[in-house]
Structure formats: structure tokens, C-alpha cells
Coordinates of C-alpha atoms in Angstrom, one line a residue:
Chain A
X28 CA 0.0 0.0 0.0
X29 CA 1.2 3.3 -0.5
X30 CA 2.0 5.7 2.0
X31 CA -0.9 7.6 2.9
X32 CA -0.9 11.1 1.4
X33 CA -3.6 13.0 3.4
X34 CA -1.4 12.8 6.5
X35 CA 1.0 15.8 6.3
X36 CA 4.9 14.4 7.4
X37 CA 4.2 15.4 10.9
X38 CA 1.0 13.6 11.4
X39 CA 3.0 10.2 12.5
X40 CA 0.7 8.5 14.4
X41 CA 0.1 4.7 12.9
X42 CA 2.4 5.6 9.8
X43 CA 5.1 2.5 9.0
X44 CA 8.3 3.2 11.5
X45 CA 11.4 1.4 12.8
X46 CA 12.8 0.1 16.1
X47 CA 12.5 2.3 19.1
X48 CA 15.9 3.9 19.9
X49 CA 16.2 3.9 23.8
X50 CA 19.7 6.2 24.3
X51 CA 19.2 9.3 25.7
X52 CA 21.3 12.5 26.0
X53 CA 21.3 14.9 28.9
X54 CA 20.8 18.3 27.3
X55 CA 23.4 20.8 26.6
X56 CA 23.6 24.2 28.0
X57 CA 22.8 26.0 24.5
X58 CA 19.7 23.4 24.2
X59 CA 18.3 24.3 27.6
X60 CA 18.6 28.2 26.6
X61 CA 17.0 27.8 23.3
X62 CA 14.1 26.0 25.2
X63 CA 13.9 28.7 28.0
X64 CA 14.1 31.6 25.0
X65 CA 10.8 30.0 23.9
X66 CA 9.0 29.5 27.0
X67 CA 10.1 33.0 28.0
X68 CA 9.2 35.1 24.5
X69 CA 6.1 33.4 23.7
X70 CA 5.0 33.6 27.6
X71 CA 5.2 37.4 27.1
X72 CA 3.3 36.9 24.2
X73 CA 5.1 37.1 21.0
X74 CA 4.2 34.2 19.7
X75 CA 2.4 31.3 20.7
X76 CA 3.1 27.3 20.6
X77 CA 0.6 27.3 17.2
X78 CA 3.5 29.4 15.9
X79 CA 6.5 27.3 16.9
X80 CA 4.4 24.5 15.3
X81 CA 3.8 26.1 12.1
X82 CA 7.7 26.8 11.6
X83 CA 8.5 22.7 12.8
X84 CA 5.9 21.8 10.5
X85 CA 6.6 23.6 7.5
X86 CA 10.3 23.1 7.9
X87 CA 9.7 19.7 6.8
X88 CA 10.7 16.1 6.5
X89 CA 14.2 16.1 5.8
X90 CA 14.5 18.7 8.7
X91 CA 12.9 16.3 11.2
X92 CA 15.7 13.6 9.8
X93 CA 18.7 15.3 10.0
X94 CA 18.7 18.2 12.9
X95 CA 18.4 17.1 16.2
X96 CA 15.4 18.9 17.9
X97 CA 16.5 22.4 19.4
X98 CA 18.4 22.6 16.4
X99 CA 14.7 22.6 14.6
X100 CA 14.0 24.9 17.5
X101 CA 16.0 27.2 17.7
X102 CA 15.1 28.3 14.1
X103 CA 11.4 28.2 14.4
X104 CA 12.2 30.6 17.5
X105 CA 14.1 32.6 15.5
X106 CA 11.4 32.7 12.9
X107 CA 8.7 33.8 15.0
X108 CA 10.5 36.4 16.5
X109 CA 11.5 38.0 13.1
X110 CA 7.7 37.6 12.2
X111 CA 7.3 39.4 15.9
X112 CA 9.5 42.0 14.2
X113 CA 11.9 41.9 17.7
X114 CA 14.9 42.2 15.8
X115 CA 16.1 42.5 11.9
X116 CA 17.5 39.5 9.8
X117 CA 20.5 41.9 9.3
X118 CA 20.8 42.7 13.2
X119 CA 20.7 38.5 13.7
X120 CA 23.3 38.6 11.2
X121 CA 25.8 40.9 12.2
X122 CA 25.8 39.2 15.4
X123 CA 26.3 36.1 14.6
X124 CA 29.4 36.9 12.8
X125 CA 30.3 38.6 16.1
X126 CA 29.8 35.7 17.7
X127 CA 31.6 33.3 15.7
X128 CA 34.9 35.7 15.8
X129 CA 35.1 35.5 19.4
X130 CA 36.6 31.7 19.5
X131 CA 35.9 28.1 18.6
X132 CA 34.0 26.2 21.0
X133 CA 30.5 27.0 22.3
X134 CA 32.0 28.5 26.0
X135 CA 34.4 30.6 24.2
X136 CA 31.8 32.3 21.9
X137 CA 28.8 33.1 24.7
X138 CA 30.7 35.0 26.2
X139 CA 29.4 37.2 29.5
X140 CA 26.1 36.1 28.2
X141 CA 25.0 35.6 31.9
Chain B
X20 CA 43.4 -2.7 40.6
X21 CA 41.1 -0.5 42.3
X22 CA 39.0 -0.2 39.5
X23 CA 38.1 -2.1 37.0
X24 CA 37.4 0.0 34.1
X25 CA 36.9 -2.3 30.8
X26 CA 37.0 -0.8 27.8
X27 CA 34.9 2.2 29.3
X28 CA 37.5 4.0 30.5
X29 CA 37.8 6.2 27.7
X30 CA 34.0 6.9 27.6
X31 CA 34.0 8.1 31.6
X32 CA 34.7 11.6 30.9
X33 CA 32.1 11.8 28.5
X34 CA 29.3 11.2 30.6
X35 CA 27.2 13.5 32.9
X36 CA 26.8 13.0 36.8
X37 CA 23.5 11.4 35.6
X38 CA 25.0 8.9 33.7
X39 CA 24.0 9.7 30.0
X40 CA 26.6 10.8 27.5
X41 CA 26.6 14.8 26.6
X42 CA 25.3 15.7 22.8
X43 CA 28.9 15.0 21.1
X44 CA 28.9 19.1 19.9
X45 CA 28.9 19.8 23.6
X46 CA 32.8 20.8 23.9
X47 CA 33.2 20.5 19.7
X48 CA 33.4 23.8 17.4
X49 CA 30.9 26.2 17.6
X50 CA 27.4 24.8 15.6
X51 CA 25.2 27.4 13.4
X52 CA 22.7 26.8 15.5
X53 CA 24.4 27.4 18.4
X54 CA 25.7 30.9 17.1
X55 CA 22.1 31.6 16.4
X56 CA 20.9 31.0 20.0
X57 CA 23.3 33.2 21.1
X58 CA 23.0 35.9 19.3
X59 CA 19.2 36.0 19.8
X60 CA 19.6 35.8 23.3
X61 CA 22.4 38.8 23.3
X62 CA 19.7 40.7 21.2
X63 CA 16.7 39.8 23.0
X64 CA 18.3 41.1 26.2
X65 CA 19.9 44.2 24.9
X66 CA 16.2 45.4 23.6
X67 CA 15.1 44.5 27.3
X68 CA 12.6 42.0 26.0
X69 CA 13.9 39.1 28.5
X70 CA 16.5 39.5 31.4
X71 CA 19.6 37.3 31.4
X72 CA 18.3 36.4 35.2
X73 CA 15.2 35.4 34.3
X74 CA 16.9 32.8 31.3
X75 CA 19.1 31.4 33.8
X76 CA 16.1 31.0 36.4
X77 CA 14.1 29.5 33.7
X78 CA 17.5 27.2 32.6
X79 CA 17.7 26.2 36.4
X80 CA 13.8 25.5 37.1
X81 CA 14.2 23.2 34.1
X82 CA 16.9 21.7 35.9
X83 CA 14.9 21.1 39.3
X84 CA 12.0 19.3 37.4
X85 CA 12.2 15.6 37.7
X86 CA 10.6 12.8 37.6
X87 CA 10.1 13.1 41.5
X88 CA 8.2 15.7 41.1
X89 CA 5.4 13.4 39.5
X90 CA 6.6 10.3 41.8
X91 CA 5.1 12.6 44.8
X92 CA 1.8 12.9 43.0
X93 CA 1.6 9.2 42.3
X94 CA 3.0 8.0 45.7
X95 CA 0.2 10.7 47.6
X96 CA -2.7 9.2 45.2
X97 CA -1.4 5.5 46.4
X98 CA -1.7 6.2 49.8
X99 CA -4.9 9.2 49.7
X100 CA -8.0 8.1 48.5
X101 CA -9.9 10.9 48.2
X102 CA -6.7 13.1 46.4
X103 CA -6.8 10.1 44.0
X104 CA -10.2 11.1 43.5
X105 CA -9.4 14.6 43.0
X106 CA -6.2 13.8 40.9
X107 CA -8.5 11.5 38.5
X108 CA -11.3 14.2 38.3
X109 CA -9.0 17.5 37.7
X110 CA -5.6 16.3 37.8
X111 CA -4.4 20.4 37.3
X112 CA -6.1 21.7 40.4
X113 CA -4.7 18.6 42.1
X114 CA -1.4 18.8 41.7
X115 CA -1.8 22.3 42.8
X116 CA -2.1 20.8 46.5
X117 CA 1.4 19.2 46.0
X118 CA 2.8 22.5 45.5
X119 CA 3.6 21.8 41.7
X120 CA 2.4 24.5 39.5
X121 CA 0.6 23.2 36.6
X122 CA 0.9 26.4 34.5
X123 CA -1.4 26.8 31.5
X124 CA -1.8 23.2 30.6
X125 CA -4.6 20.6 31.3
X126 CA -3.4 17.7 33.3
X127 CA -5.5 14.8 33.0
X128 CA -4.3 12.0 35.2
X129 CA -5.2 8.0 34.0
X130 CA -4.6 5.3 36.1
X131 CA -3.9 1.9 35.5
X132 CA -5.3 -1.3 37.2
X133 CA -5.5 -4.6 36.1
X134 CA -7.6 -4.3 33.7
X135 CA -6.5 -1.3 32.2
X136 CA -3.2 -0.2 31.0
X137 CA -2.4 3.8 29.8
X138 CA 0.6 4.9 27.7
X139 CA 0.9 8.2 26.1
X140 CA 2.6 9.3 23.5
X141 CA 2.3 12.7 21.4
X142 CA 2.1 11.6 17.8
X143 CA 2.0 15.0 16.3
X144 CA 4.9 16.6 18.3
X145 CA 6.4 16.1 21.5
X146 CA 3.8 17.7 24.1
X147 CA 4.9 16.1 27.2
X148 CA 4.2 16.9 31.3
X149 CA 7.2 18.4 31.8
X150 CA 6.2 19.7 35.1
X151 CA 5.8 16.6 36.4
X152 CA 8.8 14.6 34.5
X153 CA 10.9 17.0 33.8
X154 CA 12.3 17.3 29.7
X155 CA 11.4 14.0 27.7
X156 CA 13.7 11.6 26.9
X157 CA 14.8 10.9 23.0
X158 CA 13.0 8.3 22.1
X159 CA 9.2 9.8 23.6
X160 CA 10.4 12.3 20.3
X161 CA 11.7 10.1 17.8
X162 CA 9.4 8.7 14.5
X163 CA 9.8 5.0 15.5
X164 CA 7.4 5.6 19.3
X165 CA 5.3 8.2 17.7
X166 CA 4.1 6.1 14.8
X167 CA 4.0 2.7 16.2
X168 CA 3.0 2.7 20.0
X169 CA -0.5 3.7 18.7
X170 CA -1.1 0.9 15.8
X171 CA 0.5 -1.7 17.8
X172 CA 1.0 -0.6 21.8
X173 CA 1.5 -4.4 22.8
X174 CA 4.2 -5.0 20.5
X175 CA 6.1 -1.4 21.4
X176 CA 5.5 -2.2 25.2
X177 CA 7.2 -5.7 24.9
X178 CA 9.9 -3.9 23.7
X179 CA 10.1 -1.9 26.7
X180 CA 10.2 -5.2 28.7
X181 CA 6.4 -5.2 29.7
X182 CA 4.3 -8.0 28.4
X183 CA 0.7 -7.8 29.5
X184 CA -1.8 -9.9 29.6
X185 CA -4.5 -10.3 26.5
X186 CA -7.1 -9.9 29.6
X187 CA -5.7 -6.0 29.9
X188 CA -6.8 -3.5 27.7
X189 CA -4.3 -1.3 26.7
X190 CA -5.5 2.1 26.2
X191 CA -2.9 4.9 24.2
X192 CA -3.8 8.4 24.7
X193 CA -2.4 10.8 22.2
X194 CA -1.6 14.3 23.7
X195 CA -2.1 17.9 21.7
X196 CA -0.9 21.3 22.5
X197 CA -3.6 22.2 25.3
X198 CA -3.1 19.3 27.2
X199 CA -1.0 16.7 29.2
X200 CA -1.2 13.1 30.5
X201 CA 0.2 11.4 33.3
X202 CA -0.2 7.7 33.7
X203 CA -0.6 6.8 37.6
X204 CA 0.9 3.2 37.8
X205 CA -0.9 0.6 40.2
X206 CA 0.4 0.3 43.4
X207 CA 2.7 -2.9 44.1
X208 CA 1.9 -5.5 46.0
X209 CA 3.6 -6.0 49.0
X210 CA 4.1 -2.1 49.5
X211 CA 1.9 -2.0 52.4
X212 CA 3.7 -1.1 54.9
X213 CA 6.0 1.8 52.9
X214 CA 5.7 5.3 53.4
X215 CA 4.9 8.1 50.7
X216 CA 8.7 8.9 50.4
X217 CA 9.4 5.3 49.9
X218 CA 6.7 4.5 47.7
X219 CA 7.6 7.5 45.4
X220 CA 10.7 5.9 45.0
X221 CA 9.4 2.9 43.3
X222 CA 7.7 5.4 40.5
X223 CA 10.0 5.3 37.4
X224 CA 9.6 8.3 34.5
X225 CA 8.5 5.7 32.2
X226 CA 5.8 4.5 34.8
X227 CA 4.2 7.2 34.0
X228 CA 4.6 7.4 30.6
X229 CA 3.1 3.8 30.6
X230 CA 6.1 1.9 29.3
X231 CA 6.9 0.5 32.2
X232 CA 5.2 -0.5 35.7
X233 CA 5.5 0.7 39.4
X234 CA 9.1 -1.5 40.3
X235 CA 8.9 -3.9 43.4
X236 CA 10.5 -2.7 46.6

């Protein structure tokens, strides 16, 4: 039979899938700050969890395959907060360049972000 | 020698106090995606939208929520028959009493007896009671649980290591955005004489999930 259009990619429930993974990680630092950006903006109400879905969603498939899931995150975050109008693509990416100048590794490039 | 270390020595460093290995980009070169997070949260600080206190409170109360936070809920409804009651009937105002903050989310609360068995599972994202059980693990997010543990919940459970009986019904209860589950596991036998801080510790995460029972003391 073939795979059941109607369902959009998301929609997994009773869809054809493989054995059950059971490792786990204990999340990183920059993980557990993308998740508290999101509760934190969209708890002061620029966005809402409909909006972080739309962004997951539409990023699609492939996304869901190859990015682990606050990478997926941090860009439907990011999204939102554009669409919020909180800051300018060109603000984001003038600092990011900043960012990546200051060093190599993760710890080196947050800086005195606390 | 004073320890024997295998072949896992070389892995030791690479685990957290926990026990589970850190993401592998953890102390690697600095991602895209890690660049972007923080540069938003430089930006959204600068234009006073959030405060870099209140990121590292909300970091840190994500870091105090376990699963002995739900444990205490499960091991009070063991032991209180009337907050059972209360937790089965409005499991958000309930857990209120316990001092846990249910926030904007329904909590409905599903136990399982012998004739009924509850697993939950979120099949269209990863909606979870984080609340109560802290982040959820990998696999309640991957393809492989989401698809299959609602077409076939006997087979996935076996593969968790529980095998029930046909005389069970096993009932899967798919979350959405609005709302949470918690599975309150049956009480073991032989647990009679246990206090609540005891009993709590025989409440696993995936108890309450539903992949798992209440263990034996």
C-alpha cells in the first residue's frame, strides 16, 4: 500500500516506522537556553506554541531527519521572533558573525552572556 | 586494581553525573545553530525583552524538574483516596495541592489497574508533562514511538520489557498542544507497609509514561 498522502509528514501517528531507539542524551547548556528563550518570549506573548508548530511543521521532512530537535527549535524561535518583528534579519546577522569571531567552542563564543 | 574500568574508561569523561553521554557538539566547534541562540539571546536582552536572570532561572527550574516531582503525586494518590479522586477528576487543580504548578496546561491524570493499561505518547509533536517529568527523553520524540506505539501498543510495550496480559486492555492516549497526560501506575503489592517517600521511589519516569510499571521494593 502506499503511504498515505492525506497525513501531512508530521502527522505520524500509525504511519510505517522502525525500532525504538532507547539512548538518551542529557541536554546541553545551548539546548536548555533555546528552550527557555521560547518559553520566555512566547510567555510574554510574542508568539504562541501554534506558531512554533507552524515553523516545525513547514520546515519539513528532511528537517525532522537530520537536525536534532533544538536545532529545529532554535530556528522556528528565530522565525517567530522576526515575524514578531523583535529584531532584523541583518541585526541577527551581524551578530552572529560577532559571535563566531570570538573563538571556537561553544564557552568561548557566549561569552558574559549571563 | 582499584578499579576495573573495561573498555569504558575512555567513555568516563564523556558522561554526565547522571550517567547519559553529553550531545557529542557539547565541547566540539561552535554549531550554526548554536551561534544563532546566542546571538538571539544577546539581542533579546539588549532590547530588554527578556532578562539574562530570568533565562538562567528559567534554565535552572528546568533543571529542578524531575521525575520526583510526578513520583510525589503518584505515591500521595497510592496512599490518599480521596486526592486520587481529585487527581482522576481535575488532575491540574490537584497537583496544585502538592505544591507543583501546573501552569497553563490541562493535566489529565489516567490510572492503571488490572484491567487497564495507559501509555501516552504525542504523535504529532512532543507535548509532554514536563512539570511533572521533567524534559522528555529521545526516544518519547523520535518517528519509530510516535508512529507505532498507537497501531501496535503491545508489541512497542514488549519492547520496553512489559508483556501484559491479553485480559488487559491497553489504552494509548495521544496528547495535543492544550493538554497533558500522566499515567498513575498501580500500586505494588507487597508495599503495604512503605511510606509516601518510599513509595515514590518505586515510581520510574516511564511509569508514568506507561512503558513501564510501578518496580517492586
Amino acid at each position: 500500500m502506499e503511504t498515505d498522502k492525506i497525513h501531512r509528514w508530521h502527522d505520524m501517528g500509525g504511519q510505517p516506522a522502525g525500532e525504538i531507539k532507547r539512548e538518551e542524551h542529557d541536554f546541553a547548556l545551548w539546548e536548555k537556553r533555546v528552550d527557555a528563550l521560547q518559553v520566555l518570549t512566547s510567555g510574554k506573548g510574542y508568539f504562541t506554541v501554534d506558531g512554533l508548530r507552524r515553523v516545525l511543521e513547514d520546515m519539513g521532512e528532511e528537517a525532522f531527519e537530520t537536525m536534532s530537535y533544538y536545532e529545529r527549535w532554535v530556528q522556528s524561535v528565530n522565525q517567530n521572533l522576526l515575524e514578531a518583528g523583535v529584531y532584523t534579519i541583518a541585526e541577527l546577522a551581524e551578530r552572529m558573525e560577532q559571535v563566531q569571531a570570538r573563538g571556537e567552542t561553544y564557552g568561548e563564543c557566549a561569552g558574559s552572556g549571563e | 586494581m582499584p578499579h576495573d574500568h573495561h573498555d569504558h574508561s575512555h567513555d568516563t569523561d564523556g558522561l554526565s553525573p547522571s550517567g547519559h553521554p553529553y550531545r557529542p557538539d557539547q565541547d566540539h566547534k561552535l554549531t550554526r545553530w548554536q551561534a544563532m541562540e546566542i546571538a538571539m539571546r544577546e539581542l533579546l536582552v539588549e532590547k530588554g525583552i527578556v532578562t539574562a536572570a530570568e533565562i538562567t532561572e528559567t534554565v535552572e527550574q528546568m533543571d529542578r524538574r524531575s521525575p520526583a516531582d510526578g513520583a510525589k503525586v503518584v505515591a500521595r494518590a497510592w496512599v490518599d483516596p480521596s486526592f486520587k479522586a481529585r487527581l482522576l477528576e481535575n488532575g491540574t487543580e490537584a497537583i496544585r495541592e502538592l505544591g507543583i504548578e501546573p501552569g497553563v496546561l490541562k493535566l489529565i491524570a489516567v490510572e492503571n489497574t488490572a484491567r487497564t493499561h495507559n501509555v501516552v505518547v504525542c504523535t504529532l509533536c512532543s507535548c509532554y508533562p514536563r512539570n511533572l517529568l521533567g524534559l522528555p527523553p529521545d526516544w518519547y520524540k523520535q518517528r519509530a514511538y510516535r508512529s507505532r506505539v498507537v497501531k501496535t501498543p503491545r508489541k512497542v510495550l514488549a519492547e520496553f520489557g512489559l508483556e501484559l496480559p491479553e485480559s488487559t486492555q491497553v489504552r494509548v492516549h495521544d496528547s495535543t498542544a492544550d493538554m497533558r497526560y500522566l499515567v498513575v501506575p498501580a500500586r505494588p503489592e507487597g508495599t503495604e507497609g512503605l511510606d509516601e517517600a518510599a513509595l515514590a521511589e518505586l515510581v520510574s519516569r516511564d511509569a508514568m509514561i506507561g512503558v513501564a510499571t510501578a518496580r517492586h521494593p
